[in-house]
PDB file of C-alpha atoms in Angstrom:
ATOM      1  CA  UNK K   1      -6.373  -1.188 -18.231  1.00  0.00           C
ATOM      2  CA  UNK K   2      -9.423   0.083 -17.824  1.00  0.00           C
ATOM      3  CA  UNK K   3     -11.913  -0.073 -14.647  1.00  0.00           C
ATOM      4  CA  UNK K   4     -14.039  -3.019 -15.563  1.00  0.00           C
ATOM      5  CA  UNK K   5     -10.401  -5.016 -15.794  1.00  0.00           C
ATOM      6  CA  UNK K   6      -9.135  -3.259 -13.003  1.00  0.00           C
ATOM      7  CA  UNK K   7     -12.303  -5.075 -11.181  1.00  0.00           C
ATOM      8  CA  UNK K   8     -12.088  -8.360 -12.577  1.00  0.00           C
ATOM      9  CA  UNK K   9      -8.119  -9.124 -12.493  1.00  0.00           C
ATOM     10  CA  UNK K  10      -8.524  -7.841  -7.820  1.00  0.00           C
ATOM     11  CA  UNK K  11     -11.821 -10.066  -7.861  1.00  0.00           C
ATOM     12  CA  UNK K  12      -9.470 -12.858  -6.150  1.00  0.00           C
ATOM     13  CA  UNK K  13      -7.528 -10.511  -4.642  1.00  0.00           C
ATOM     14  CA  UNK K  14     -10.936  -8.494  -2.390  1.00  0.00           C
ATOM     15  CA  UNK K  15     -11.995 -11.885  -2.302  1.00  0.00           C
ATOM     16  CA  UNK K  16      -9.283 -13.220   0.159  1.00  0.00           C
ATOM     17  CA  UNK K  17      -9.024 -10.420   1.806  1.00  0.00           C
ATOM     18  CA  UNK K  18     -12.794 -10.474   3.171  1.00  0.00           C
ATOM     19  CA  UNK K  19     -11.907 -14.197   3.634  1.00  0.00           C
ATOM     20  CA  UNK K  20      -9.274 -13.879   6.451  1.00  0.00           C
ATOM     21  CA  UNK K  21     -10.190  -9.596   7.519  1.00  0.00           C
ATOM     22  CA  UNK K  22     -10.952 -10.486  11.238  1.00  0.00           C
ATOM     23  CA  UNK K  23      -7.335 -12.883  11.454  1.00  0.00           C
ATOM     24  CA  UNK K  24      -5.629  -9.869   9.701  1.00  0.00           C
ATOM     25  CA  UNK K  25      -6.407  -7.310  11.702  1.00  0.00           C
ATOM     26  CA  UNK K  26      -6.053  -9.318  15.169  1.00  0.00           C
ATOM     27  CA  UNK K  27      -2.350 -10.051  14.291  1.00  0.00           C
ATOM     28  CA  UNK K  28      -1.433  -7.625  12.968  1.00  0.00           C
ATOM     29  CA  UNK K  29      -3.399  -4.459  14.844  1.00  0.00           C
ATOM     30  CA  UNK K  30      -0.311  -2.450  14.729  1.00  0.00           C
ATOM     31  CA  UNK K  31       2.823  -1.398  13.600  1.00  0.00           C
ATOM     32  CA  UNK K  32       4.862  -4.479  15.354  1.00  0.00           C
ATOM     33  CA  UNK K  33       5.756  -5.853  11.312  1.00  0.00           C
ATOM     34  CA  UNK K  34       7.726  -3.029  10.491  1.00  0.00           C
ATOM     35  CA  UNK K  35      11.492  -2.406  11.633  1.00  0.00           C
ATOM     36  CA  UNK K  36      13.184   1.113  12.461  1.00  0.00           C
ATOM     37  CA  UNK K  37      13.841   1.775   9.095  1.00  0.00           C
ATOM     38  CA  UNK K  38      10.461   0.919   7.397  1.00  0.00           C
ATOM     39  CA  UNK K  39       8.657   3.339   9.765  1.00  0.00           C
ATOM     40  CA  UNK K  40      11.340   6.104   9.759  1.00  0.00           C
ATOM     41  CA  UNK K  41      10.963   6.312   5.677  1.00  0.00           C
ATOM     42  CA  UNK K  42       6.914   6.824   6.860  1.00  0.00           C
ATOM     43  CA  UNK K  43       8.628  10.278   9.084  1.00  0.00           C
ATOM     44  CA  UNK K  44      10.406  11.327   6.536  1.00  0.00           C
ATOM     45  CA  UNK K  45       7.415  11.030   3.946  1.00  0.00           C
ATOM     46  CA  UNK K  46       4.982  12.448   6.680  1.00  0.00           C
ATOM     47  CA  UNK K  47       7.610  15.431   6.925  1.00  0.00           C
ATOM     48  CA  UNK K  48       7.463  15.725   3.680  1.00  0.00           C
ATOM     49  CA  UNK K  49       4.189  16.440   3.172  1.00  0.00           C
ATOM     50  CA  UNK K  50       4.052  18.221   5.865  1.00  0.00           C
ATOM     51  CA  UNK K  51       1.430  19.140   8.944  1.00  0.00           C
ATOM     52  CA  UNK K  52      -1.672  18.752   7.905  1.00  0.00           C
ATOM     53  CA  UNK K  53      -1.317  17.756   5.338  1.00  0.00           C
ATOM     54  CA  UNK K  54      -4.578  15.322   3.753  1.00  0.00           C
ATOM     55  CA  UNK K  55      -3.244  12.074   2.553  1.00  0.00           C
ATOM     56  CA  UNK K  56      -4.944   9.141   1.160  1.00  0.00           C
ATOM     57  CA  UNK K  57      -3.757   5.665   2.810  1.00  0.00           C
ATOM     58  CA  UNK K  58      -4.238   3.620  -0.455  1.00  0.00           C
ATOM     59  CA  UNK K  59      -4.223  -0.128   0.450  1.00  0.00           C
ATOM     60  CA  UNK K  60      -4.979   0.920   3.769  1.00  0.00           C
ATOM     61  CA  UNK K  61      -6.172  -2.832   5.154  1.00  0.00           C
ATOM     62  CA  UNK K  62      -7.453  -2.996   8.712  1.00  0.00           C
ATOM     63  CA  UNK K  63      -6.420   0.848   9.076  1.00  0.00           C
ATOM     64  CA  UNK K  64      -2.746  -0.135  10.734  1.00  0.00           C
ATOM     65  CA  UNK K  65      -0.966   2.202   9.489  1.00  0.00           C
ATOM     66  CA  UNK K  66      -3.156   4.801   8.876  1.00  0.00           C
ATOM     67  CA  UNK K  67      -3.453   4.936  12.674  1.00  0.00           C
ATOM     68  CA  UNK K  68       0.397   5.750  11.972  1.00  0.00           C
ATOM     69  CA  UNK K  69       0.317   8.052   9.823  1.00  0.00           C
ATOM     70  CA  UNK K  70      -2.761  10.250  11.732  1.00  0.00           C
ATOM     71  CA  UNK K  71       0.176  10.276  14.879  1.00  0.00           C
ATOM     72  CA  UNK K  72       2.824  12.111  12.925  1.00  0.00           C
ATOM     73  CA  UNK K  73      -0.108  15.049  12.221  1.00  0.00           C
ATOM     74  CA  UNK K  74      -1.708  14.865   9.104  1.00  0.00           C
ATOM     75  CA  UNK K  75      -4.871  14.448   8.033  1.00  0.00           C
ATOM     76  CA  UNK K  76      -5.630  10.490   6.656  1.00  0.00           C
ATOM     77  CA  UNK K  77      -7.843   9.378   4.817  1.00  0.00           C
ATOM     78  CA  UNK K  78      -8.184   4.864   4.270  1.00  0.00           C
ATOM     79  CA  UNK K  79      -9.194   3.570   0.892  1.00  0.00           C
ATOM     80  CA  UNK K  80      -9.160  -0.226   0.278  1.00  0.00           C
ATOM     81  CA  UNK K  81     -10.710  -2.918  -2.052  1.00  0.00           C
ATOM     82  CA  UNK K  82     -12.160  -5.482   1.424  1.00  0.00           C
ATOM     83  CA  UNK K  83     -14.759  -4.276   2.350  1.00  0.00           C
ATOM     84  CA  UNK K  84     -14.041  -6.923   4.797  1.00  0.00           C
ATOM     85  CA  UNK K  85     -10.963  -4.871   5.599  1.00  0.00           C
ATOM     86  CA  UNK K  86     -12.652  -1.817   5.514  1.00  0.00           C
ATOM     87  CA  UNK K  87     -15.627  -2.731   7.705  1.00  0.00           C
ATOM     88  CA  UNK K  88     -12.579  -3.313  10.358  1.00  0.00           C
ATOM     89  CA  UNK K  89     -10.901  -0.147   9.599  1.00  0.00           C
ATOM     90  CA  UNK K  90     -13.806   1.255  10.399  1.00  0.00           C
ATOM     91  CA  UNK K  91     -14.540  -0.747  13.574  1.00  0.00           C
ATOM     92  CA  UNK K  92     -10.830  -0.238  14.669  1.00  0.00           C
ATOM     93  CA  UNK K  93     -10.467   2.979  13.918  1.00  0.00           C
ATOM     94  CA  UNK K  94     -13.539   5.100  13.953  1.00  0.00           C
ATOM     95  CA  UNK K  95     -11.662   8.512  13.468  1.00  0.00           C
ATOM     96  CA  UNK K  96     -10.346   7.778  10.002  1.00  0.00           C
ATOM     97  CA  UNK K  97     -12.206   8.474   6.838  1.00  0.00           C
ATOM     98  CA  UNK K  98     -12.088   4.946   5.262  1.00  0.00           C
ATOM     99  CA  UNK K  99     -13.445   3.997   1.839  1.00  0.00           C
ATOM    100  CA  UNK K 100     -13.983   1.333  -0.377  1.00  0.00           C
ATOM    101  CA  UNK K 101     -12.012   1.259  -3.829  1.00  0.00           C
ATOM    102  CA  UNK K 102      -9.824  -0.067  -5.714  1.00  0.00           C
ATOM    103  CA  UNK K 103      -5.785   1.322  -6.669  1.00  0.00           C
ATOM    104  CA  UNK K 104      -6.137   1.636  -9.913  1.00  0.00           C
ATOM    105  CA  UNK K 105      -9.341   3.339 -10.153  1.00  0.00           C
ATOM    106  CA  UNK K 106      -9.542   5.874  -7.208  1.00  0.00           C
ATOM    107  CA  UNK K 107     -12.615   7.193  -5.998  1.00  0.00           C
ATOM    108  CA  UNK K 108     -11.359  10.808  -5.970  1.00  0.00           C
ATOM    109  CA  UNK K 109     -11.100  14.016  -8.070  1.00  0.00           C
ATOM    110  CA  UNK K 110      -8.026  14.769  -9.895  1.00  0.00           C
ATOM    111  CA  UNK K 111      -5.403  17.064  -7.070  1.00  0.00           C
ATOM    112  CA  UNK K 112      -7.175  15.982  -4.303  1.00  0.00           C
ATOM    113  CA  UNK K 113      -4.143  15.317  -2.188  1.00  0.00           C
ATOM    114  CA  UNK K 114      -0.874  16.512  -1.014  1.00  0.00           C
ATOM    115  CA  UNK K 115       0.084  13.102  -0.135  1.00  0.00           C
ATOM    116  CA  UNK K 116      -0.251   9.054  -1.180  1.00  0.00           C
ATOM    117  CA  UNK K 117       1.136   6.016   0.481  1.00  0.00           C
ATOM    118  CA  UNK K 118       1.301   2.641  -0.404  1.00  0.00           C
ATOM    119  CA  UNK K 119       1.813   0.322   2.165  1.00  0.00           C
ATOM    120  CA  UNK K 120       2.602  -3.168   0.431  1.00  0.00           C
ATOM    121  CA  UNK K 121      -0.590  -2.302  -1.681  1.00  0.00           C
ATOM    122  CA  UNK K 122       0.810  -2.781  -5.328  1.00  0.00           C
ATOM    123  CA  UNK K 123       1.842  -6.386  -4.414  1.00  0.00           C
ATOM    124  CA  UNK K 124      -0.821  -8.528  -5.329  1.00  0.00           C
ATOM    125  CA  UNK K 125      -0.959  -6.493  -9.117  1.00  0.00           C
ATOM    126  CA  UNK K 126       1.247  -8.209 -11.728  1.00  0.00           C
ATOM    127  CA  UNK K 127       4.149  -6.103 -14.240  1.00  0.00           C
ATOM    128  CA  UNK K 128       1.749  -5.123 -16.672  1.00  0.00           C
ATOM    129  CA  UNK K 129      -0.586  -3.328 -14.652  1.00  0.00           C
ATOM    130  CA  UNK K 130       1.719  -1.550 -12.647  1.00  0.00           C
ATOM    131  CA  UNK K 131       1.743   1.865 -14.221  1.00  0.00           C
ATOM    132  CA  UNK K 132      -1.887   2.189 -13.819  1.00  0.00           C
ATOM    133  CA  UNK K 133      -1.774   2.409 -10.253  1.00  0.00           C
ATOM    134  CA  UNK K 134       1.340   5.393 -10.306  1.00  0.00           C
ATOM    135  CA  UNK K 135      -1.194   7.482 -13.133  1.00  0.00           C
ATOM    136  CA  UNK K 136      -3.879   6.548 -10.971  1.00  0.00           C
ATOM    137  CA  UNK K 137      -1.887   8.133  -7.726  1.00  0.00           C
ATOM    138  CA  UNK K 138      -0.471  10.829  -9.890  1.00  0.00           C
ATOM    139  CA  UNK K 139      -4.047  11.865 -10.965  1.00  0.00           C
ATOM    140  CA  UNK K 140      -4.887  12.449  -7.460  1.00  0.00           C
ATOM    141  CA  UNK K 141      -2.259  14.144  -6.497  1.00  0.00           C
ATOM    142  CA  UNK K 142      -1.753  17.740  -6.654  1.00  0.00           C
ATOM    143  CA  UNK K 143       0.858  19.134  -7.722  1.00  0.00           C
ATOM    144  CA  UNK K 144       4.377  18.758  -6.077  1.00  0.00           C
ATOM    145  CA  UNK K 145       2.742  16.164  -3.406  1.00  0.00           C
ATOM    146  CA  UNK K 146       4.186  13.271  -2.621  1.00  0.00           C
ATOM    147  CA  UNK K 147       4.330   9.285  -3.297  1.00  0.00           C
ATOM    148  CA  UNK K 148       5.719   6.754  -0.949  1.00  0.00           C
ATOM    149  CA  UNK K 149       5.301   2.783  -1.671  1.00  0.00           C
ATOM    150  CA  UNK K 150       6.524  -0.168   0.093  1.00  0.00           C
ATOM    151  CA  UNK K 151       7.123  -3.827  -1.139  1.00  0.00           C
ATOM    152  CA  UNK K 152       9.033  -6.653  -1.558  1.00  0.00           C
ATOM    153  CA  UNK K 153      12.126  -6.489  -3.358  1.00  0.00           C
ATOM    154  CA  UNK K 154      13.289  -8.993  -6.127  1.00  0.00           C
ATOM    155  CA  UNK K 155      11.767 -10.839  -9.428  1.00  0.00           C
ATOM    156  CA  UNK K 156       9.216 -13.598  -9.601  1.00  0.00           C
ATOM    157  CA  UNK K 157       6.289 -14.263  -8.250  1.00  0.00           C
ATOM    158  CA  UNK K 158       5.330 -16.131  -4.707  1.00  0.00           C
ATOM    159  CA  UNK K 159       2.044 -18.019  -3.863  1.00  0.00           C
ATOM    160  CA  UNK K 160       0.750 -16.013  -0.714  1.00  0.00           C
ATOM    161  CA  UNK K 161      -1.789 -18.194   0.614  1.00  0.00           C
ATOM    162  CA  UNK K 162       0.045 -20.785   2.883  1.00  0.00           C
ATOM    163  CA  UNK K 163       0.528 -18.160   5.510  1.00  0.00           C
ATOM    164  CA  UNK K 164      -3.141 -18.006   5.554  1.00  0.00           C
ATOM    165  CA  UNK K 165      -4.073 -21.475   5.108  1.00  0.00           C
ATOM    166  CA  UNK K 166      -2.456 -22.238   8.856  1.00  0.00           C
ATOM    167  CA  UNK K 167      -5.374 -20.236  10.428  1.00  0.00           C
ATOM    168  CA  UNK K 168      -7.797 -22.417   8.640  1.00  0.00           C
ATOM    169  CA  UNK K 169      -8.488 -19.987   5.583  1.00  0.00           C
ATOM    170  CA  UNK K 170      -8.270 -21.261   1.837  1.00  0.00           C
ATOM    171  CA  UNK K 171      -8.228 -18.232   0.159  1.00  0.00           C
ATOM    172  CA  UNK K 172      -6.458 -18.089  -3.869  1.00  0.00           C
ATOM    173  CA  UNK K 173      -3.639 -14.843  -3.434  1.00  0.00           C
ATOM    174  CA  UNK K 174       0.061 -13.921  -5.138  1.00  0.00           C
ATOM    175  CA  UNK K 175       2.415 -11.807  -4.718  1.00  0.00           C
ATOM    176  CA  UNK K 176       4.683 -10.566  -6.977  1.00  0.00           C
ATOM    177  CA  UNK K 177       8.561  -8.645  -6.603  1.00  0.00           C
ATOM    178  CA  UNK K 178       9.542  -5.898  -8.721  1.00  0.00           C
ATOM    179  CA  UNK K 179      13.714  -4.088  -7.957  1.00  0.00           C
ATOM    180  CA  UNK K 180      13.529  -0.537  -6.954  1.00  0.00           C
ATOM    181  CA  UNK K 181      14.821   0.329 -10.699  1.00  0.00           C
ATOM    182  CA  UNK K 182      11.341  -0.697 -11.842  1.00  0.00           C
ATOM    183  CA  UNK K 183       9.355   0.539  -9.421  1.00  0.00           C
ATOM    184  CA  UNK K 184      11.486   3.825 -10.398  1.00  0.00           C
ATOM    185  CA  UNK K 185      10.708   3.475 -13.872  1.00  0.00           C
ATOM    186  CA  UNK K 186       6.789   3.082 -13.604  1.00  0.00           C
ATOM    187  CA  UNK K 187       6.987   6.254 -11.458  1.00  0.00           C
ATOM    188  CA  UNK K 188       9.502   8.248 -13.867  1.00  0.00           C
ATOM    189  CA  UNK K 189       6.550   7.625 -16.261  1.00  0.00           C
ATOM    190  CA  UNK K 190       3.405   8.485 -14.553  1.00  0.00           C
ATOM    191  CA  UNK K 191       5.123  12.315 -13.791  1.00  0.00           C
ATOM    192  CA  UNK K 192       7.047  11.521 -10.852  1.00  0.00           C
ATOM    193  CA  UNK K 193      10.263  12.484  -9.278  1.00  0.00           C
ATOM    194  CA  UNK K 194      12.011  10.165  -7.681  1.00  0.00           C
ATOM    195  CA  UNK K 195      13.730  11.786  -4.150  1.00  0.00           C
ATOM    196  CA  UNK K 196      14.916   8.811  -2.200  1.00  0.00           C
ATOM    197  CA  UNK K 197      15.123   5.526  -2.000  1.00  0.00           C
ATOM    198  CA  UNK K 198      15.725   2.503   1.491  1.00  0.00           C
ATOM    199  CA  UNK K 199      16.625  -1.070   0.260  1.00  0.00           C
ATOM    200  CA  UNK K 200      17.469  -3.108   3.134  1.00  0.00           C
ATOM    201  CA  UNK K 201      18.082  -6.641   3.685  1.00  0.00           C
ATOM    202  CA  UNK K 202      15.695  -9.546   5.693  1.00  0.00           C
ATOM    203  CA  UNK K 203      15.030  -9.061   9.016  1.00  0.00           C
ATOM    204  CA  UNK K 204      12.670 -11.756  11.094  1.00  0.00           C
ATOM    205  CA  UNK K 205      10.321 -14.420   9.078  1.00  0.00           C
ATOM    206  CA  UNK K 206      10.236 -12.448   6.224  1.00  0.00           C
ATOM    207  CA  UNK K 207      12.722 -13.701   3.465  1.00  0.00           C
ATOM    208  CA  UNK K 208      12.673 -10.622   1.135  1.00  0.00           C
ATOM    209  CA  UNK K 209      14.503  -7.375   0.705  1.00  0.00           C
ATOM    210  CA  UNK K 210      12.089  -4.667   1.203  1.00  0.00           C
ATOM    211  CA  UNK K 211      12.441  -1.144  -0.875  1.00  0.00           C
ATOM    212  CA  UNK K 212      10.671   2.206  -0.521  1.00  0.00           C
ATOM    213  CA  UNK K 213      10.686   5.355  -2.473  1.00  0.00           C
ATOM    214  CA  UNK K 214      10.103   8.368  -1.967  1.00  0.00           C
ATOM    215  CA  UNK K 215       8.177  10.443  -4.750  1.00  0.00           C
ATOM    216  CA  UNK K 216       7.492  14.154  -5.791  1.00  0.00           C
ATOM    217  CA  UNK K 217       4.386  14.840  -8.547  1.00  0.00           C
ATOM    218  CA  UNK K 218       6.066  16.957 -11.046  1.00  0.00           C
TER     219      UNK K 218
END
């Protein structure tokens, strides 16, 4: 997928998150939506990259998970497709550098990071375009660096717009579900070695299984 195609395919996603940015950040200012198991995977990831490591929160949104990572003694930077989300991240977390950019065309040099986290930031990308994301992550990671990816586990496509219409936002937004085995295959093809995974059952208001994989760049 070329950068031009990536930009076009992500246009509706960018517009949707620009529209909902303020309400999104107000409703989810921290890690209250995450289960203890979810956060434990981030803790394992932070321990793997090591204290002081340079870590990219790719698809950082308004910065709530960047803040959690920063509390794990790593040097965090964020990047997000939505200028509206990035503006909110800069306002709420001024000590964390956050830039506008696509996870399919990351604005960083090769080997720039010790770790990359994709926290539910791949879910708006269709399966045929998923490999490009992991190739880009591998490019910006140093050899031996680590990736953590979290996503809804399953099959099919869900319309994500109704949850935002409840707050008065008329947006177009879908999310794709993948299995852990599918994601592991994309990681392997991009030059990663899976180190561990967690798949947990639904909890609270969320209807899907949730999956988390940690992989090391070969």
